[in-house]
PDB file of C-alpha atoms in Angstrom:
ATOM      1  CA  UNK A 218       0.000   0.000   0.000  1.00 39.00           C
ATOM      2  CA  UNK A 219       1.666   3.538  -1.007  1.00 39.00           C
ATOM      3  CA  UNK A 220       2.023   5.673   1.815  1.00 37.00           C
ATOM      4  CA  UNK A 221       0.520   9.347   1.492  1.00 33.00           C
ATOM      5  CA  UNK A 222       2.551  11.896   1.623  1.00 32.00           C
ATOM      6  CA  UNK A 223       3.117  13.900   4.847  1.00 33.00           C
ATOM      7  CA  UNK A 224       1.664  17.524   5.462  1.00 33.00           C
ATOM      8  CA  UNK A 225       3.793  20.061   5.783  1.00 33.00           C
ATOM      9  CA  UNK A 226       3.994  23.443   6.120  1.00 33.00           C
ATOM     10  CA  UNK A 227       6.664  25.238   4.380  1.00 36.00           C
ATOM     11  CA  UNK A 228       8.551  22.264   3.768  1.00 32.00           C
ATOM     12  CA  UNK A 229       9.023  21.326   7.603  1.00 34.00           C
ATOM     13  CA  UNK A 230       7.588  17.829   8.386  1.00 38.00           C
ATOM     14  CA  UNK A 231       4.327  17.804  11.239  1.00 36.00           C
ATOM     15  CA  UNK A 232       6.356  14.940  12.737  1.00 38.00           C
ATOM     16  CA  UNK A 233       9.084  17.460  13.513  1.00 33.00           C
ATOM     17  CA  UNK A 234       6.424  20.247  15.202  1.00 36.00           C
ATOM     18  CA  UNK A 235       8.169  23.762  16.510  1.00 50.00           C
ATOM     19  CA  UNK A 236       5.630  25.535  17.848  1.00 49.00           C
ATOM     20  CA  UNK A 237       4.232  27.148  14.631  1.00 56.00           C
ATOM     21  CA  UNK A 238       3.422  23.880  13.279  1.00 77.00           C
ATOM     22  CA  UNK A 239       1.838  22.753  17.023  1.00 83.00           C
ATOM     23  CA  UNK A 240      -0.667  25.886  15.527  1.00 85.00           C
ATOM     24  CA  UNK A 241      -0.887  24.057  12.327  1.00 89.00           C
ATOM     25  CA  UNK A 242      -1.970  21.044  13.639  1.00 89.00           C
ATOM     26  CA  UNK A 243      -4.632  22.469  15.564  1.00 90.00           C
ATOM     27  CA  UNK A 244      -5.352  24.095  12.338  1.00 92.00           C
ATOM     28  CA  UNK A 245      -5.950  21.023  10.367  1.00 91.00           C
ATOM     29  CA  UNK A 246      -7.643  19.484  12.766  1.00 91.00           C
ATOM     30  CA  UNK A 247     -10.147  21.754  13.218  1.00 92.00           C
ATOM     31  CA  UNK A 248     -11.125  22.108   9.148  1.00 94.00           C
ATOM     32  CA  UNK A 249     -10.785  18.816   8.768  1.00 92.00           C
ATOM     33  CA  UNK A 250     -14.732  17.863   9.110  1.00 90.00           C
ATOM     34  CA  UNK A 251     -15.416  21.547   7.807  1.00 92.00           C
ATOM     35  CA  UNK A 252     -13.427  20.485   4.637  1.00 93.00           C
ATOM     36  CA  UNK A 253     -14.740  17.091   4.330  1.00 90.00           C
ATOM     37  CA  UNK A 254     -11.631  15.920   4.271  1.00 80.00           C
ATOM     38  CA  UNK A 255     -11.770  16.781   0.728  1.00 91.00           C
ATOM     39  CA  UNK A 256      -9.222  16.603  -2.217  1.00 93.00           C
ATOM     40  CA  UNK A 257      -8.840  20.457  -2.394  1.00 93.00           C
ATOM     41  CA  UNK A 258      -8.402  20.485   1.704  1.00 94.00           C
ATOM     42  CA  UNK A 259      -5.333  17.690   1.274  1.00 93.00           C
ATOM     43  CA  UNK A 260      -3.620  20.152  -1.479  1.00 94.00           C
ATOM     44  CA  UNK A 261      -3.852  23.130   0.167  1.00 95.00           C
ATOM     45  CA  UNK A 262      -2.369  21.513   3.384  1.00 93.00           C
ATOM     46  CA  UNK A 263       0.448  19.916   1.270  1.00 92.00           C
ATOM     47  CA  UNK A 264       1.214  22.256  -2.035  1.00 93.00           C
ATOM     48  CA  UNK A 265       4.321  24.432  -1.430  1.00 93.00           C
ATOM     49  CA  UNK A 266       3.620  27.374  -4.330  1.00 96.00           C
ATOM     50  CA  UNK A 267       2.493  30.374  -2.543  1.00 96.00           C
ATOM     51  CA  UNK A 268       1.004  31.764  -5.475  1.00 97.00           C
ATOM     52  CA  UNK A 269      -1.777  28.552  -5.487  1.00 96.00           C
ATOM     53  CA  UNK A 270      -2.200  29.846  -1.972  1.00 97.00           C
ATOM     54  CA  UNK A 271      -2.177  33.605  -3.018  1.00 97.00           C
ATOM     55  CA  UNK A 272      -4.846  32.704  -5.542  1.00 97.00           C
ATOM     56  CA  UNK A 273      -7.070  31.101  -3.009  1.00 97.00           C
ATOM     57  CA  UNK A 274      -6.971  34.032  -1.317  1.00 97.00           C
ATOM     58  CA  UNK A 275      -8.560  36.293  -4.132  1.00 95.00           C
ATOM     59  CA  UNK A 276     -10.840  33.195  -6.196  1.00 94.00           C
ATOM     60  CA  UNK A 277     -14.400  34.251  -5.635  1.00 91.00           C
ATOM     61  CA  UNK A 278     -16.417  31.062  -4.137  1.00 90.00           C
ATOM     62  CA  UNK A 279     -13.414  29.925  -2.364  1.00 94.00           C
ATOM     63  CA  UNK A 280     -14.926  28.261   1.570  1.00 96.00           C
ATOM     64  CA  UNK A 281     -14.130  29.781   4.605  1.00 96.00           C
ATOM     65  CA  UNK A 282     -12.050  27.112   5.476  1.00 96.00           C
ATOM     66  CA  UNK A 283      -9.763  27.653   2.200  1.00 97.00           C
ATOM     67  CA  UNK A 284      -9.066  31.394   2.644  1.00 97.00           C
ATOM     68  CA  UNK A 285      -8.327  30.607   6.304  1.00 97.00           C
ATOM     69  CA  UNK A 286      -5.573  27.584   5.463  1.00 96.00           C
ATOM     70  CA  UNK A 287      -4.240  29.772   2.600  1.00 97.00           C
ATOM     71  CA  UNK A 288      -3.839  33.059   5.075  1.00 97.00           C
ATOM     72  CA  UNK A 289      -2.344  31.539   7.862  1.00 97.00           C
ATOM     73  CA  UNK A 290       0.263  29.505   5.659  1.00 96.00           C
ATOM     74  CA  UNK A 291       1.168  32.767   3.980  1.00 96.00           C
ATOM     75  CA  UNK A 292       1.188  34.627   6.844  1.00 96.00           C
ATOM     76  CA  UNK A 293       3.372  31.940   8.364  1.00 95.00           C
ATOM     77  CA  UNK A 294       5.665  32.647   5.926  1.00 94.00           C
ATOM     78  CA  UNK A 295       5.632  36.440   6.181  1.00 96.00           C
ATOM     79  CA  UNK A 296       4.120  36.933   2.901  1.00 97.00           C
ATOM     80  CA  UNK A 297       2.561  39.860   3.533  1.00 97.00           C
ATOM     81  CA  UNK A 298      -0.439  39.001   0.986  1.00 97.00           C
ATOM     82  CA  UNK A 299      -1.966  37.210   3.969  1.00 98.00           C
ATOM     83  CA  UNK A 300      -2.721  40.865   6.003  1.00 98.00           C
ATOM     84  CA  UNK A 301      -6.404  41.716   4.742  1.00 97.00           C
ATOM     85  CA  UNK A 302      -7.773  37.729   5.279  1.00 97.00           C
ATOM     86  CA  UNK A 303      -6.069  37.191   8.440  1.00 98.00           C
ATOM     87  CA  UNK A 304      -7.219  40.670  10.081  1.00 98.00           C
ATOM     88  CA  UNK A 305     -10.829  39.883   8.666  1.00 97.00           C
ATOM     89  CA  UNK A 306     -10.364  36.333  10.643  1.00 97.00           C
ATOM     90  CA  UNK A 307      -8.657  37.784  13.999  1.00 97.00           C
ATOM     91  CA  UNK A 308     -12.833  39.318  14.288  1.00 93.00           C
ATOM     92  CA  UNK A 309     -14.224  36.067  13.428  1.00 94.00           C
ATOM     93  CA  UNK A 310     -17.370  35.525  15.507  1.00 93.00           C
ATOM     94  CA  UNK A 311     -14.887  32.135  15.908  1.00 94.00           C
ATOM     95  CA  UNK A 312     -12.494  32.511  18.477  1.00 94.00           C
ATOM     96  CA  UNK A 313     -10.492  29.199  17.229  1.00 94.00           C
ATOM     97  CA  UNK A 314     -10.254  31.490  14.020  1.00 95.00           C
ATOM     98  CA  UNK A 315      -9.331  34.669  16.025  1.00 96.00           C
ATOM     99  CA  UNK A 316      -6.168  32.370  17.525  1.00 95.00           C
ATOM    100  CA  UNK A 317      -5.062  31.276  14.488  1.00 95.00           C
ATOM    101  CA  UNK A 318      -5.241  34.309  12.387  1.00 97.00           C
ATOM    102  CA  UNK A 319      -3.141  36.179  15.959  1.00 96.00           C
ATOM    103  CA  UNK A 320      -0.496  33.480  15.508  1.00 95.00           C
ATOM    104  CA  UNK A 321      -0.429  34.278  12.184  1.00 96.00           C
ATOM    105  CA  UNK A 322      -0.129  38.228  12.335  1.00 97.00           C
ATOM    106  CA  UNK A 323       2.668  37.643  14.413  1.00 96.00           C
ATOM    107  CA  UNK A 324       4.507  35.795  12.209  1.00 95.00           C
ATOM    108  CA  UNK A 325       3.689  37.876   9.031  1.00 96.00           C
ATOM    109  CA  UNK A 326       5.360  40.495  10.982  1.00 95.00           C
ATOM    110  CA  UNK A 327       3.252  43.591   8.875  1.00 97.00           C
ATOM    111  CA  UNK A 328       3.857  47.084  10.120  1.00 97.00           C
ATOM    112  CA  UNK A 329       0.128  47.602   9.666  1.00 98.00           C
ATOM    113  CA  UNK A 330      -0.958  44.889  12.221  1.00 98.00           C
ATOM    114  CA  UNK A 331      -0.834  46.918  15.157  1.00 98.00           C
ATOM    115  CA  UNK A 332      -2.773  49.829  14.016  1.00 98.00           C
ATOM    116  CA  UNK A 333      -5.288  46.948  12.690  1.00 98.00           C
ATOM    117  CA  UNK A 334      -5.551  45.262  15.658  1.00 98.00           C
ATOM    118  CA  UNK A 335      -6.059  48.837  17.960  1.00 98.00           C
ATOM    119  CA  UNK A 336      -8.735  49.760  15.512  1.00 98.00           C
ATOM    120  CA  UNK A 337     -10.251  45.775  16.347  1.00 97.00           C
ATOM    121  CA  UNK A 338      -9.627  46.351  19.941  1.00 97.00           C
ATOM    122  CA  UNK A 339     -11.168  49.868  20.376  1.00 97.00           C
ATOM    123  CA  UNK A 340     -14.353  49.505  18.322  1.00 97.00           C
ATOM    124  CA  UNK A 341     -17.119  50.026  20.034  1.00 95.00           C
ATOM    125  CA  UNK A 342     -19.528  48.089  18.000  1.00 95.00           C
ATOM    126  CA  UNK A 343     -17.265  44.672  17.998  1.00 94.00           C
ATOM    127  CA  UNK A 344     -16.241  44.352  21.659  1.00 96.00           C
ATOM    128  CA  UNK A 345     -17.556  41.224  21.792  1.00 95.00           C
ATOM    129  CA  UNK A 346     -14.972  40.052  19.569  1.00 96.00           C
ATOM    130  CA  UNK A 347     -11.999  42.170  20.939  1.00 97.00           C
ATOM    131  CA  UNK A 348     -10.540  39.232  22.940  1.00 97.00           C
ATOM    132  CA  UNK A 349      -7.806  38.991  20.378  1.00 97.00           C
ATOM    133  CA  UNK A 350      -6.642  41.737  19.403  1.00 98.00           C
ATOM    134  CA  UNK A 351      -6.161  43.014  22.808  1.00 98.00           C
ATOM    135  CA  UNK A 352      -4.506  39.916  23.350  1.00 98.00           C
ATOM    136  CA  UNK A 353      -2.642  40.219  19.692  1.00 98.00           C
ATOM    137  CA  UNK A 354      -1.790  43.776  20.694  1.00 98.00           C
ATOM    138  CA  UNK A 355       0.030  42.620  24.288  1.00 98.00           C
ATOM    139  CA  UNK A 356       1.736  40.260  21.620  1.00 97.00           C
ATOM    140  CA  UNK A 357       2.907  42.830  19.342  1.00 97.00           C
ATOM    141  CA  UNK A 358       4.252  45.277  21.850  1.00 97.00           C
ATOM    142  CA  UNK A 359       3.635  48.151  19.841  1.00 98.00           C
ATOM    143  CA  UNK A 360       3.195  51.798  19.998  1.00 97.00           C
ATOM    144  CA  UNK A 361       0.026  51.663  19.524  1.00 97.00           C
ATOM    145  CA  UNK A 362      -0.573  48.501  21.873  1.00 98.00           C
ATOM    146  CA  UNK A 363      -0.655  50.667  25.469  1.00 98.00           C
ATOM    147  CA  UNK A 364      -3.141  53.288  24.218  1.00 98.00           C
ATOM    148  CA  UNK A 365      -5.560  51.047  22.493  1.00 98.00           C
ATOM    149  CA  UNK A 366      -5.671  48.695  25.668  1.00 98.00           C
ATOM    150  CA  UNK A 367      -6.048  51.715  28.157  1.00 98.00           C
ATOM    151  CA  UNK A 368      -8.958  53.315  25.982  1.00 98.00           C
ATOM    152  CA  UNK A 369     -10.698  49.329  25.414  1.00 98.00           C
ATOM    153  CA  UNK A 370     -10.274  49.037  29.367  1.00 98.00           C
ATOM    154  CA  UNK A 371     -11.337  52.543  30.697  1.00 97.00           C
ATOM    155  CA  UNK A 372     -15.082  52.265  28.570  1.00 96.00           C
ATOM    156  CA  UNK A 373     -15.652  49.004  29.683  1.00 97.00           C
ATOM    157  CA  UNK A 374     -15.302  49.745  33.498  1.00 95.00           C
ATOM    158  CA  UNK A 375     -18.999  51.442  33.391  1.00 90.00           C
ATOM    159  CA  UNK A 376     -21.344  49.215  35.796  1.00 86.00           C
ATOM    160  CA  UNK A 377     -23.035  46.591  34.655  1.00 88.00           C
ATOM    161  CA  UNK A 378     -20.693  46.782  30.780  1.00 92.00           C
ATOM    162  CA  UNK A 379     -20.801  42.288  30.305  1.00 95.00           C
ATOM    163  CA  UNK A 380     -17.478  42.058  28.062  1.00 97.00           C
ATOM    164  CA  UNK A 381     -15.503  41.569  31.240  1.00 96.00           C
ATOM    165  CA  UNK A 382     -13.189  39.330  29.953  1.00 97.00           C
ATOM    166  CA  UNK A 383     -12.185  41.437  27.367  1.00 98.00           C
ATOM    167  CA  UNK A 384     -11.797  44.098  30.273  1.00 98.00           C
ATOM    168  CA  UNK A 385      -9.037  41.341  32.129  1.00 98.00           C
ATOM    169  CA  UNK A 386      -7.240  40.917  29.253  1.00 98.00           C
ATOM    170  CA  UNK A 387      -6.540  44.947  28.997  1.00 98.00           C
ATOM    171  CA  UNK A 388      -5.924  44.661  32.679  1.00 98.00           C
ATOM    172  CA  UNK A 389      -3.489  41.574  31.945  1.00 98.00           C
ATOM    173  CA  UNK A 390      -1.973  43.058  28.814  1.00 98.00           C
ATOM    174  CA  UNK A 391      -1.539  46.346  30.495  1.00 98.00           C
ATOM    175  CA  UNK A 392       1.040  44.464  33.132  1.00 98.00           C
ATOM    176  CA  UNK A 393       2.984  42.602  30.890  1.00 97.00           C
ATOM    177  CA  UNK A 394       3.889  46.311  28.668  1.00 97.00           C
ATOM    178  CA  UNK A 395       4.986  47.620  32.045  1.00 97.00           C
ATOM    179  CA  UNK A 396       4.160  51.048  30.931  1.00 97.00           C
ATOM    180  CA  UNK A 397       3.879  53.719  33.730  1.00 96.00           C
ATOM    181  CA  UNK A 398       1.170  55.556  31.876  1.00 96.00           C
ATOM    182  CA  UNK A 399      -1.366  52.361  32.676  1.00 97.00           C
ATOM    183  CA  UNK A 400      -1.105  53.212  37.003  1.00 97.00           C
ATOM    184  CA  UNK A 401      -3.710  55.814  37.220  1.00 97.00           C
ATOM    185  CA  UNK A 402      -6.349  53.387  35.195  1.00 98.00           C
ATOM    186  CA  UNK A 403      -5.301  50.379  37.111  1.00 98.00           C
ATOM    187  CA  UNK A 404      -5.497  51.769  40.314  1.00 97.00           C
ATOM    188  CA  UNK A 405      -8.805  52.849  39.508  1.00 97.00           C
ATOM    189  CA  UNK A 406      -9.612  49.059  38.528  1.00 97.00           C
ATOM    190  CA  UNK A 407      -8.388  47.692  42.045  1.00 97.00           C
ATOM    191  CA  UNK A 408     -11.665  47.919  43.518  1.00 96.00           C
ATOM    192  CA  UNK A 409     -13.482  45.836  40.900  1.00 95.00           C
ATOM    193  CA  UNK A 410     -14.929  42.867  42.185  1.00 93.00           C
ATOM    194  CA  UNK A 411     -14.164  40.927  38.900  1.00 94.00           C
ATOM    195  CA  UNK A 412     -10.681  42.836  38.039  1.00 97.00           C
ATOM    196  CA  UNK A 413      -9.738  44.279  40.816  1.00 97.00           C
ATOM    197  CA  UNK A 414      -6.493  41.166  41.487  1.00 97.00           C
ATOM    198  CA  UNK A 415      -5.859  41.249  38.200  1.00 98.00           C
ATOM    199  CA  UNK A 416      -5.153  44.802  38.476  1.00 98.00           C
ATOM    200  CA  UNK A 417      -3.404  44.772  41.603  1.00 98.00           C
ATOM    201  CA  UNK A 418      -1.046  42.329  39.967  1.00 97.00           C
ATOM    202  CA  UNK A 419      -0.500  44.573  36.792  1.00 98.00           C
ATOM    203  CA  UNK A 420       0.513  47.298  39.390  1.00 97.00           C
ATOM    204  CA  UNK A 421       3.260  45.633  40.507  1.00 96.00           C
ATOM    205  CA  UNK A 422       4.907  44.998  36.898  1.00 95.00           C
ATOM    206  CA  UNK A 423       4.955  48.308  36.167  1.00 94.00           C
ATOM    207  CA  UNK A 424       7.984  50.600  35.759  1.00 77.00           C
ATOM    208  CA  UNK A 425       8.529  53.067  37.426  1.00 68.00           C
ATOM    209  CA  UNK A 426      10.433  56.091  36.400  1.00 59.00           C
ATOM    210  CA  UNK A 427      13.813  56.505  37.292  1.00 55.00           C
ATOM    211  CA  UNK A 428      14.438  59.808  39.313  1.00 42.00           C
TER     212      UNK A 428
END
C-alpha cells in the first residue's frame, strides 16, 4: 500500500512540530470535518507554491475554510499578501479562528498589524470580539498597543458593561507592557470585584520612572 505523503507546512515535516506547526496542527484538525476531508483540503495543506495559496486568497467562491488555510500559511511565511484575510479572521465571531489568524499576524510580521488590531480592539460596535486583538496587541508590543488597551479598558469599566473578559485581558496586557502611563487606570480598577487582582497584579509589573 503507497504511503501518502506527509503535510507540511513550508517544507518542515508535522512529525518534527516547533511551535508554529503545534498551531498548524490544531489548524488542520479543526477544518478537517469543515473540509470534508476533501481533495482540495489535502492540497492546500500539502502544495508548497504560494502563489496557489495567493490565488485562493482572491478566487471568488473559495470556503471559509480555504481562505483561512491559505492566510495563515502565507502569513506563516511572512508573505505579507496574507494581512487583509487574516485581520478579517482575527474578528471572526470564531475565536479558534481569532487564535489562528493572531499566531499568524505575528509571524507575518506587517507594520500595519498593530494599528489593525487597535482599531479591532477599540471599536465600540465589535467588543464582543476584541478578545484577540487586545490579546494580539500585548503580543505585538507596539506603539500603539498601550493606548488602544487603556482606551478598550477605561469604557468598559462602566457598571453593569458584560465584556468583562475582554476588560481582564486589557488589565493583563496592560502588566505585561509595564508602561507607567497604565497606574492611574489600574489603580482605579483595584476595587473591581471581577478585576480588581488582576489589576493589583498589573501594578506591581509596572515601571517606574527613574528619578
Amino acid at each position: 500500500m503507497p504511503h501518502s505523503p506527509r503535510l507540511s507546512i513550508r517544507r518542515v515535516p508535522v512529525d518534527t512540530l516547533t511551535v508554529m506547526d503545534e498551531e498548524f496542527r490544531s489548524l488542520t484538525d479543526r477544518l478537517a470535518d469543515e473540509a470534508g476531508e476533501s481533495a482540495a483540503y489535502r492540497r492546500l495543506l500539502a502544495t508548497d507554491d504560494d502563489e496557489e495559496l495567493a490565488r485562493v486568497l482572491v478566487e471568488r467562491e473559495r470556503p471559509l475554510w480555504a481562505r483561512e488555510i491559505a492566510a495563515f500559511r502565507l502569513g506563516c511565511a511572512g508573505d505579507r499578501r496574507a494581512f487583509e484575510a487574516l485581520v478579517l479572521l482575527l474578528n471572526h465571531r470564531d475565536p479558534e479562528r481569532c487564535v489562528c489568524a493572531a499566531h499568524a499576524l505575528v509571524r507575518l510580521g506587517d507594520p500595519r498589524t498593530p494599528r489593525a488590531a487597535a482599531a479591532l480592539a477599540t471599536n465600540t460596535l465589535r467588543t464582543a470580539y476584541a478578545l484577540h486583538p487586545v490579546r494580539l496587541l500585548t503580543a505585538l508590543r507596539a506603539p500603539e498597543s498601550v493606548p488602544a488597551l487603556m482606551s478598550t479598558l477605561e469604557r468598559l469599566l462602566v457598571p453593569g458593561d458584560p465584556h468583562w473578559r475582554v476588560a481582564l485581558a486589557c488589565v493583563e496586557g496592560l502588566g505585561q507592557l509595564g508602561d507607567e502611563r497604565a497606574r492611574p487606570l489600574l489603580e482605579a480598577v483595584v476595587p473591581h470585584p471581577r478585576l480588581g487582582a488582576a489589576a493589583r497584579d498589573a501594578l506591581s509589573r509596572l515601571r517606574r520612572p527613574e528619578a
